[in-house]
Amino acid sequence: MHKTACLAQNNLVTVLNEAVKQYPRTEKILIVPDRTTGNHTLQNLARGGTSWINFNVKTVTLLAADLVEDRVIAEKLQPISSIGSQAVLDSVFNELADSGNLKYFEKHPVNKGIIEALTRTVRELRLCGITSANLKSSFINSHKEADMRHTLSKYEKIMEGHGLVDSARLIMMALGQLKKDGTKEGCKYFILSRHYMRGIEREFVEKLCGKDLIVIEEDPAIGLPLPSDTWSAGKDNGPQKCSSDIERLRWLFKSKESPKPFKDGTVEIFSAIGYRNEAREVLRRICVDNVTVDNIWGEGVRFPAL
């Protein structure tokens, strides 16, 4: 089903560079977890000297929204963000708790944590195609099952009654549109092998992209099994090659079998107490090395306290 692009250390840009040359005028879409990551990747592509046209970055939700845009407008529906979903669930939780319908989830003076947890849970359930009607009785605690069913049911009624659509509903609508109209041809889709997704998200991407989905294989974490929802690259690239310290990071979870250090300065490790001191030390090192802002990139880094 998928074509494969082999990935050496940090060569996502190299793979996309080859795609630009192979499909110069074809519409190309890089499927990403968030647009910031995708835009940064295309900026690096241009900064490396590769000119490109017809290359877009899309999340799964944006792909679905594009497909059902006419229907959303015609039915006067209102897409909402994850923050909007959380606001709805905040209202749902307080209403159910105040009416005495919740037996497992207790209301406290401050409920921020439980609201955020419920929001993530409801999102994951809906993205797996689970509703209040088909929620299985597999909970250890029967009160928790009843509370989740009440919460899901109330959430669904509010969303339906106010014409609100979250990401799960958009994707379900898009799946229905694909069954009706078929897939769009003449477009190439790119996705990283470790862009994890499941349920209706994965089903939608598979049906939308079909044979035009190109999986970019990322470096393995040697010593750890691949998650079940990894996109299959379809072949084994053989023994891993290593030519720098940064490439030795693949053996982080199997360090006894890692190649010898190169001491080439591609990796610097330091310790700091707390997020603030980590950020300060990173900035100090950036200043010492005279690194320009355009060449700074943090992957998977979050400093919530800042």
PDB file of N, CA, C and O in Angstrom, residues 91-138:
ATOM      1  N   SER A  91     -18.341  22.199  31.373  1.00  0.00           N
ATOM      2  CA  SER A  91     -19.754  22.430  31.640  1.00  0.00           C
ATOM      3  C   SER A  91     -20.483  21.117  31.932  1.00  0.00           C
ATOM      4  O   SER A  91     -21.307  21.036  32.854  1.00  0.00           O
ATOM      5  N   VAL A  92     -20.159  20.086  31.143  1.00  0.00           N
ATOM      6  CA  VAL A  92     -20.781  18.772  31.322  1.00  0.00           C
ATOM      7  C   VAL A  92     -20.467  18.217  32.708  1.00  0.00           C
ATOM      8  O   VAL A  92     -21.362  17.749  33.429  1.00  0.00           O
ATOM      9  N   PHE A  93     -19.199  18.272  33.087  1.00  0.00           N
ATOM     10  CA  PHE A  93     -18.777  17.723  34.379  1.00  0.00           C
ATOM     11  C   PHE A  93     -19.480  18.425  35.537  1.00  0.00           C
ATOM     12  O   PHE A  93     -19.994  17.769  36.454  1.00  0.00           O
ATOM     13  N   ASN A  94     -19.498  19.751  35.503  1.00  0.00           N
ATOM     14  CA  ASN A  94     -20.113  20.505  36.597  1.00  0.00           C
ATOM     15  C   ASN A  94     -21.617  20.241  36.688  1.00  0.00           C
ATOM     16  O   ASN A  94     -22.170  20.098  37.788  1.00  0.00           O
ATOM     17  N   GLU A  95     -22.276  20.144  35.535  1.00  0.00           N
ATOM     18  CA  GLU A  95     -23.714  19.887  35.535  1.00  0.00           C
ATOM     19  C   GLU A  95     -24.036  18.496  36.086  1.00  0.00           C
ATOM     20  O   GLU A  95     -24.942  18.341  36.911  1.00  0.00           O
ATOM     21  N   LEU A  96     -23.264  17.486  35.637  1.00  0.00           N
ATOM     22  CA  LEU A  96     -23.506  16.123  36.111  1.00  0.00           C
ATOM     23  C   LEU A  96     -23.153  15.972  37.592  1.00  0.00           C
ATOM     24  O   LEU A  96     -23.861  15.294  38.342  1.00  0.00           O
ATOM     25  N   ALA A  97     -22.070  16.635  38.018  1.00  0.00           N
ATOM     26  CA  ALA A  97     -21.666  16.546  39.424  1.00  0.00           C
ATOM     27  C   ALA A  97     -22.678  17.233  40.333  1.00  0.00           C
ATOM     28  O   ALA A  97     -23.051  16.700  41.386  1.00  0.00           O
ATOM     29  N   ASP A  98     -23.157  18.396  39.910  1.00  0.00           N
ATOM     30  CA  ASP A  98     -24.110  19.146  40.731  1.00  0.00           C
ATOM     31  C   ASP A  98     -25.460  18.440  40.832  1.00  0.00           C
ATOM     32  O   ASP A  98     -26.178  18.599  41.830  1.00  0.00           O
ATOM     33  N   SER A  99     -25.798  17.662  39.799  1.00  0.00           N
ATOM     34  CA  SER A  99     -27.080  16.957  39.820  1.00  0.00           C
ATOM     35  C   SER A  99     -26.986  15.591  40.511  1.00  0.00           C
ATOM     36  O   SER A  99     -27.977  14.866  40.602  1.00  0.00           O
ATOM     37  N   GLY A 100     -25.784  15.224  40.949  1.00  0.00           N
ATOM     38  CA  GLY A 100     -25.603  13.963  41.668  1.00  0.00           C
ATOM     39  C   GLY A 100     -25.514  12.740  40.786  1.00  0.00           C
ATOM     40  O   GLY A 100     -25.662  11.614  41.280  1.00  0.00           O
ATOM     41  N   ASN A 101     -25.255  12.920  39.475  1.00  0.00           N
ATOM     42  CA  ASN A 101     -25.196  11.790  38.552  1.00  0.00           C
ATOM     43  C   ASN A 101     -23.827  11.122  38.496  1.00  0.00           C
ATOM     44  O   ASN A 101     -23.685  10.066  37.874  1.00  0.00           O
ATOM     45  N   LEU A 102     -22.817  11.741  39.101  1.00  0.00           N
ATOM     46  CA  LEU A 102     -21.480  11.163  39.081  1.00  0.00           C
ATOM     47  C   LEU A 102     -21.173  10.484  40.422  1.00  0.00           C
ATOM     48  O   LEU A 102     -21.324  11.097  41.475  1.00  0.00           O
ATOM     49  N   LYS A 103     -20.761   9.240  40.355  1.00  0.00           N
ATOM     50  CA  LYS A 103     -20.462   8.481  41.569  1.00  0.00           C
ATOM     51  C   LYS A 103     -18.963   8.231  41.735  1.00  0.00           C
ATOM     52  O   LYS A 103     -18.485   8.022  42.846  1.00  0.00           O
ATOM     53  N   TYR A 104     -18.237   8.228  40.624  1.00  0.00           N
ATOM     54  CA  TYR A 104     -16.797   7.924  40.670  1.00  0.00           C
ATOM     55  C   TYR A 104     -15.970   9.205  40.661  1.00  0.00           C
ATOM     56  O   TYR A 104     -15.050   9.366  41.460  1.00  0.00           O
ATOM     57  N   PHE A 105     -16.272  10.116  39.736  1.00  0.00           N
ATOM     58  CA  PHE A 105     -15.528  11.370  39.624  1.00  0.00           C
ATOM     59  C   PHE A 105     -16.098  12.386  40.609  1.00  0.00           C
ATOM     60  O   PHE A 105     -17.258  12.782  40.492  1.00  0.00           O
ATOM     61  N   GLU A 106     -15.267  12.788  41.544  1.00  0.00           N
ATOM     62  CA  GLU A 106     -15.719  13.717  42.572  1.00  0.00           C
ATOM     63  C   GLU A 106     -15.384  15.158  42.191  1.00  0.00           C
ATOM     64  O   GLU A 106     -14.324  15.433  41.633  1.00  0.00           O
ATOM     65  N   LYS A 107     -16.296  16.057  42.526  1.00  0.00           N
ATOM     66  CA  LYS A 107     -16.057  17.472  42.270  1.00  0.00           C
ATOM     67  C   LYS A 107     -15.320  18.088  43.449  1.00  0.00           C
ATOM     68  O   LYS A 107     -15.635  17.832  44.606  1.00  0.00           O
ATOM     69  N   HIS A 108     -14.314  18.899  43.134  1.00  0.00           N
ATOM     70  CA  HIS A 108     -13.514  19.564  44.149  1.00  0.00           C
ATOM     71  C   HIS A 108     -13.553  21.077  43.903  1.00  0.00           C
ATOM     72  O   HIS A 108     -14.056  21.541  42.866  1.00  0.00           O
ATOM     73  N   PRO A 109     -13.051  21.864  44.841  1.00  0.00           N
ATOM     74  CA  PRO A 109     -13.022  23.317  44.625  1.00  0.00           C
ATOM     75  C   PRO A 109     -12.297  23.703  43.338  1.00  0.00           C
ATOM     76  O   PRO A 109     -12.682  24.654  42.654  1.00  0.00           O
ATOM     77  N   VAL A 110     -11.214  22.974  43.014  1.00  0.00           N
ATOM     78  CA  VAL A 110     -10.490  23.190  41.753  1.00  0.00           C
ATOM     79  C   VAL A 110     -10.495  21.872  40.977  1.00  0.00           C
ATOM     80  O   VAL A 110     -10.009  20.857  41.479  1.00  0.00           O
ATOM     81  N   ASN A 111     -11.039  21.904  39.751  1.00  0.00           N
ATOM     82  CA  ASN A 111     -11.215  20.673  38.974  1.00  0.00           C
ATOM     83  C   ASN A 111     -10.441  20.683  37.662  1.00  0.00           C
ATOM     84  O   ASN A 111     -10.749  19.920  36.752  1.00  0.00           O
ATOM     85  N   LYS A 112      -9.447  21.548  37.553  1.00  0.00           N
ATOM     86  CA  LYS A 112      -8.704  21.690  36.299  1.00  0.00           C
ATOM     87  C   LYS A 112      -8.096  20.368  35.840  1.00  0.00           C
ATOM     88  O   LYS A 112      -8.200  19.990  34.665  1.00  0.00           O
ATOM     89  N   GLY A 113      -7.469  19.652  36.762  1.00  0.00           N
ATOM     90  CA  GLY A 113      -6.812  18.405  36.399  1.00  0.00           C
ATOM     91  C   GLY A 113      -7.768  17.347  35.875  1.00  0.00           C
ATOM     92  O   GLY A 113      -7.515  16.721  34.840  1.00  0.00           O
ATOM     93  N   ILE A 114      -8.885  17.166  36.568  1.00  0.00           N
ATOM     94  CA  ILE A 114      -9.829  16.134  36.150  1.00  0.00           C
ATOM     95  C   ILE A 114     -10.516  16.507  34.836  1.00  0.00           C
ATOM     96  O   ILE A 114     -10.807  15.645  34.003  1.00  0.00           O
ATOM     97  N   ILE A 115     -10.748  17.808  34.608  1.00  0.00           N
ATOM     98  CA  ILE A 115     -11.348  18.245  33.342  1.00  0.00           C
ATOM     99  C   ILE A 115     -10.399  17.962  32.183  1.00  0.00           C
ATOM    100  O   ILE A 115     -10.816  17.475  31.125  1.00  0.00           O
ATOM    101  N   GLU A 116      -9.122  18.250  32.378  1.00  0.00           N
ATOM    102  CA  GLU A 116      -8.136  17.986  31.328  1.00  0.00           C
ATOM    103  C   GLU A 116      -8.029  16.486  31.054  1.00  0.00           C
ATOM    104  O   GLU A 116      -7.918  16.069  29.899  1.00  0.00           O
ATOM    105  N   ALA A 117      -8.071  15.679  32.107  1.00  0.00           N
ATOM    106  CA  ALA A 117      -8.003  14.229  31.934  1.00  0.00           C
ATOM    107  C   ALA A 117      -9.231  13.702  31.197  1.00  0.00           C
ATOM    108  O   ALA A 117      -9.119  12.851  30.303  1.00  0.00           O
ATOM    109  N   LEU A 118     -10.404  14.192  31.571  1.00  0.00           N
ATOM    110  CA  LEU A 118     -11.635  13.785  30.887  1.00  0.00           C
ATOM    111  C   LEU A 118     -11.619  14.200  29.417  1.00  0.00           C
ATOM    112  O   LEU A 118     -12.087  13.459  28.552  1.00  0.00           O
ATOM    113  N   THR A 119     -11.073  15.395  29.145  1.00  0.00           N
ATOM    114  CA  THR A 119     -10.995  15.875  27.765  1.00  0.00           C
ATOM    115  C   THR A 119     -10.136  14.944  26.919  1.00  0.00           C
ATOM    116  O   THR A 119     -10.517  14.572  25.804  1.00  0.00           O
ATOM    117  N   ARG A 120      -8.982  14.555  27.458  1.00  0.00           N
ATOM    118  CA  ARG A 120      -8.110  13.635  26.724  1.00  0.00           C
ATOM    119  C   ARG A 120      -8.778  12.276  26.535  1.00  0.00           C
ATOM    120  O   ARG A 120      -8.687  11.663  25.459  1.00  0.00           O
ATOM    121  N   THR A 121      -9.462  11.803  27.571  1.00  0.00           N
ATOM    122  CA  THR A 121     -10.123  10.497  27.493  1.00  0.00           C
ATOM    123  C   THR A 121     -11.236  10.498  26.462  1.00  0.00           C
ATOM    124  O   THR A 121     -11.339   9.581  25.629  1.00  0.00           O
ATOM    125  N   VAL A 122     -12.080  11.515  26.501  1.00  0.00           N
ATOM    126  CA  VAL A 122     -13.189  11.611  25.548  1.00  0.00           C
ATOM    127  C   VAL A 122     -12.658  11.718  24.123  1.00  0.00           C
ATOM    128  O   VAL A 122     -13.184  11.089  23.192  1.00  0.00           O
ATOM    129  N   ARG A 123     -11.605  12.501  23.933  1.00  0.00           N
ATOM    130  CA  ARG A 123     -11.018  12.645  22.599  1.00  0.00           C
ATOM    131  C   ARG A 123     -10.521  11.298  22.084  1.00  0.00           C
ATOM    132  O   ARG A 123     -10.789  10.917  20.930  1.00  0.00           O
ATOM    133  N   GLU A 124      -9.776  10.566  22.925  1.00  0.00           N
ATOM    134  CA  GLU A 124      -9.237   9.274  22.505  1.00  0.00           C
ATOM    135  C   GLU A 124     -10.351   8.276  22.206  1.00  0.00           C
ATOM    136  O   GLU A 124     -10.278   7.524  21.230  1.00  0.00           O
ATOM    137  N   LEU A 125     -11.377   8.258  23.047  1.00  0.00           N
ATOM    138  CA  LEU A 125     -12.500   7.345  22.809  1.00  0.00           C
ATOM    139  C   LEU A 125     -13.183   7.653  21.488  1.00  0.00           C
ATOM    140  O   LEU A 125     -13.462   6.748  20.690  1.00  0.00           O
ATOM    141  N   ARG A 126     -13.441   8.932  21.228  1.00  0.00           N
ATOM    142  CA  ARG A 126     -14.139   9.316  20.000  1.00  0.00           C
ATOM    143  C   ARG A 126     -13.278   9.058  18.765  1.00  0.00           C
ATOM    144  O   ARG A 126     -13.798   8.673  17.709  1.00  0.00           O
ATOM    145  N   LEU A 127     -11.963   9.255  18.889  1.00  0.00           N
ATOM    146  CA  LEU A 127     -11.079   8.974  17.756  1.00  0.00           C
ATOM    147  C   LEU A 127     -10.962   7.474  17.489  1.00  0.00           C
ATOM    148  O   LEU A 127     -10.519   7.075  16.410  1.00  0.00           O
ATOM    149  N   CYS A 128     -11.337   6.672  18.462  1.00  0.00           N
ATOM    150  CA  CYS A 128     -11.385   5.212  18.254  1.00  0.00           C
ATOM    151  C   CYS A 128     -12.781   4.758  17.835  1.00  0.00           C
ATOM    152  O   CYS A 128     -13.063   3.554  17.778  1.00  0.00           O
ATOM    153  N   GLY A 129     -13.664   5.720  17.574  1.00  0.00           N
ATOM    154  CA  GLY A 129     -15.021   5.396  17.129  1.00  0.00           C
ATOM    155  C   GLY A 129     -15.943   4.939  18.234  1.00  0.00           C
ATOM    156  O   GLY A 129     -16.977   4.312  17.979  1.00  0.00           O
ATOM    157  N   ILE A 130     -15.590   5.248  19.483  1.00  0.00           N
ATOM    158  CA  ILE A 130     -16.396   4.812  20.625  1.00  0.00           C
ATOM    159  C   ILE A 130     -17.327   5.930  21.069  1.00  0.00           C
ATOM    160  O   ILE A 130     -16.905   7.069  21.249  1.00  0.00           O
ATOM    161  N   THR A 131     -18.593   5.601  21.229  1.00  0.00           N
ATOM    162  CA  THR A 131     -19.599   6.559  21.676  1.00  0.00           C
ATOM    163  C   THR A 131     -20.242   6.042  22.964  1.00  0.00           C
ATOM    164  O   THR A 131     -19.933   4.939  23.428  1.00  0.00           O
ATOM    165  N   SER A 132     -21.153   6.822  23.514  1.00  0.00           N
ATOM    166  CA  SER A 132     -21.848   6.376  24.722  1.00  0.00           C
ATOM    167  C   SER A 132     -22.693   5.127  24.451  1.00  0.00           C
ATOM    168  O   SER A 132     -22.947   4.334  25.349  1.00  0.00           O
ATOM    169  N   ALA A 133     -23.087   4.944  23.198  1.00  0.00           N
ATOM    170  CA  ALA A 133     -23.936   3.799  22.845  1.00  0.00           C
ATOM    171  C   ALA A 133     -23.147   2.498  22.731  1.00  0.00           C
ATOM    172  O   ALA A 133     -23.677   1.421  23.030  1.00  0.00           O
ATOM    173  N   ASN A 134     -21.879   2.577  22.288  1.00  0.00           N
ATOM    174  CA  ASN A 134     -21.119   1.332  22.099  1.00  0.00           C
ATOM    175  C   ASN A 134     -19.944   1.202  23.062  1.00  0.00           C
ATOM    176  O   ASN A 134     -19.045   0.393  22.836  1.00  0.00           O
ATOM    177  N   LEU A 135     -19.934   1.999  24.132  1.00  0.00           N
ATOM    178  CA  LEU A 135     -18.891   1.889  25.151  1.00  0.00           C
ATOM    179  C   LEU A 135     -19.003   0.533  25.842  1.00  0.00           C
ATOM    180  O   LEU A 135     -20.027   0.210  26.444  1.00  0.00           O
ATOM    181  N   LYS A 136     -17.959  -0.266  25.756  1.00  0.00           N
ATOM    182  CA  LYS A 136     -18.008  -1.628  26.287  1.00  0.00           C
ATOM    183  C   LYS A 136     -17.916  -1.645  27.810  1.00  0.00           C
ATOM    184  O   LYS A 136     -17.315  -0.778  28.418  1.00  0.00           O
ATOM    185  N   SER A 137     -18.517  -2.669  28.390  1.00  0.00           N
ATOM    186  CA  SER A 137     -18.505  -2.823  29.845  1.00  0.00           C
ATOM    187  C   SER A 137     -17.235  -3.549  30.278  1.00  0.00           C
ATOM    188  O   SER A 137     -17.268  -4.694  30.724  1.00  0.00           O
ATOM    189  N   SER A 138     -16.087  -2.862  30.123  1.00  0.00           N
ATOM    190  CA  SER A 138     -14.811  -3.498  30.450  1.00  0.00           C
ATOM    191  C   SER A 138     -14.084  -2.767  31.573  1.00  0.00           C
ATOM    192  O   SER A 138     -12.894  -2.958  31.770  1.00  0.00           O
TER     193      SER A 138
END
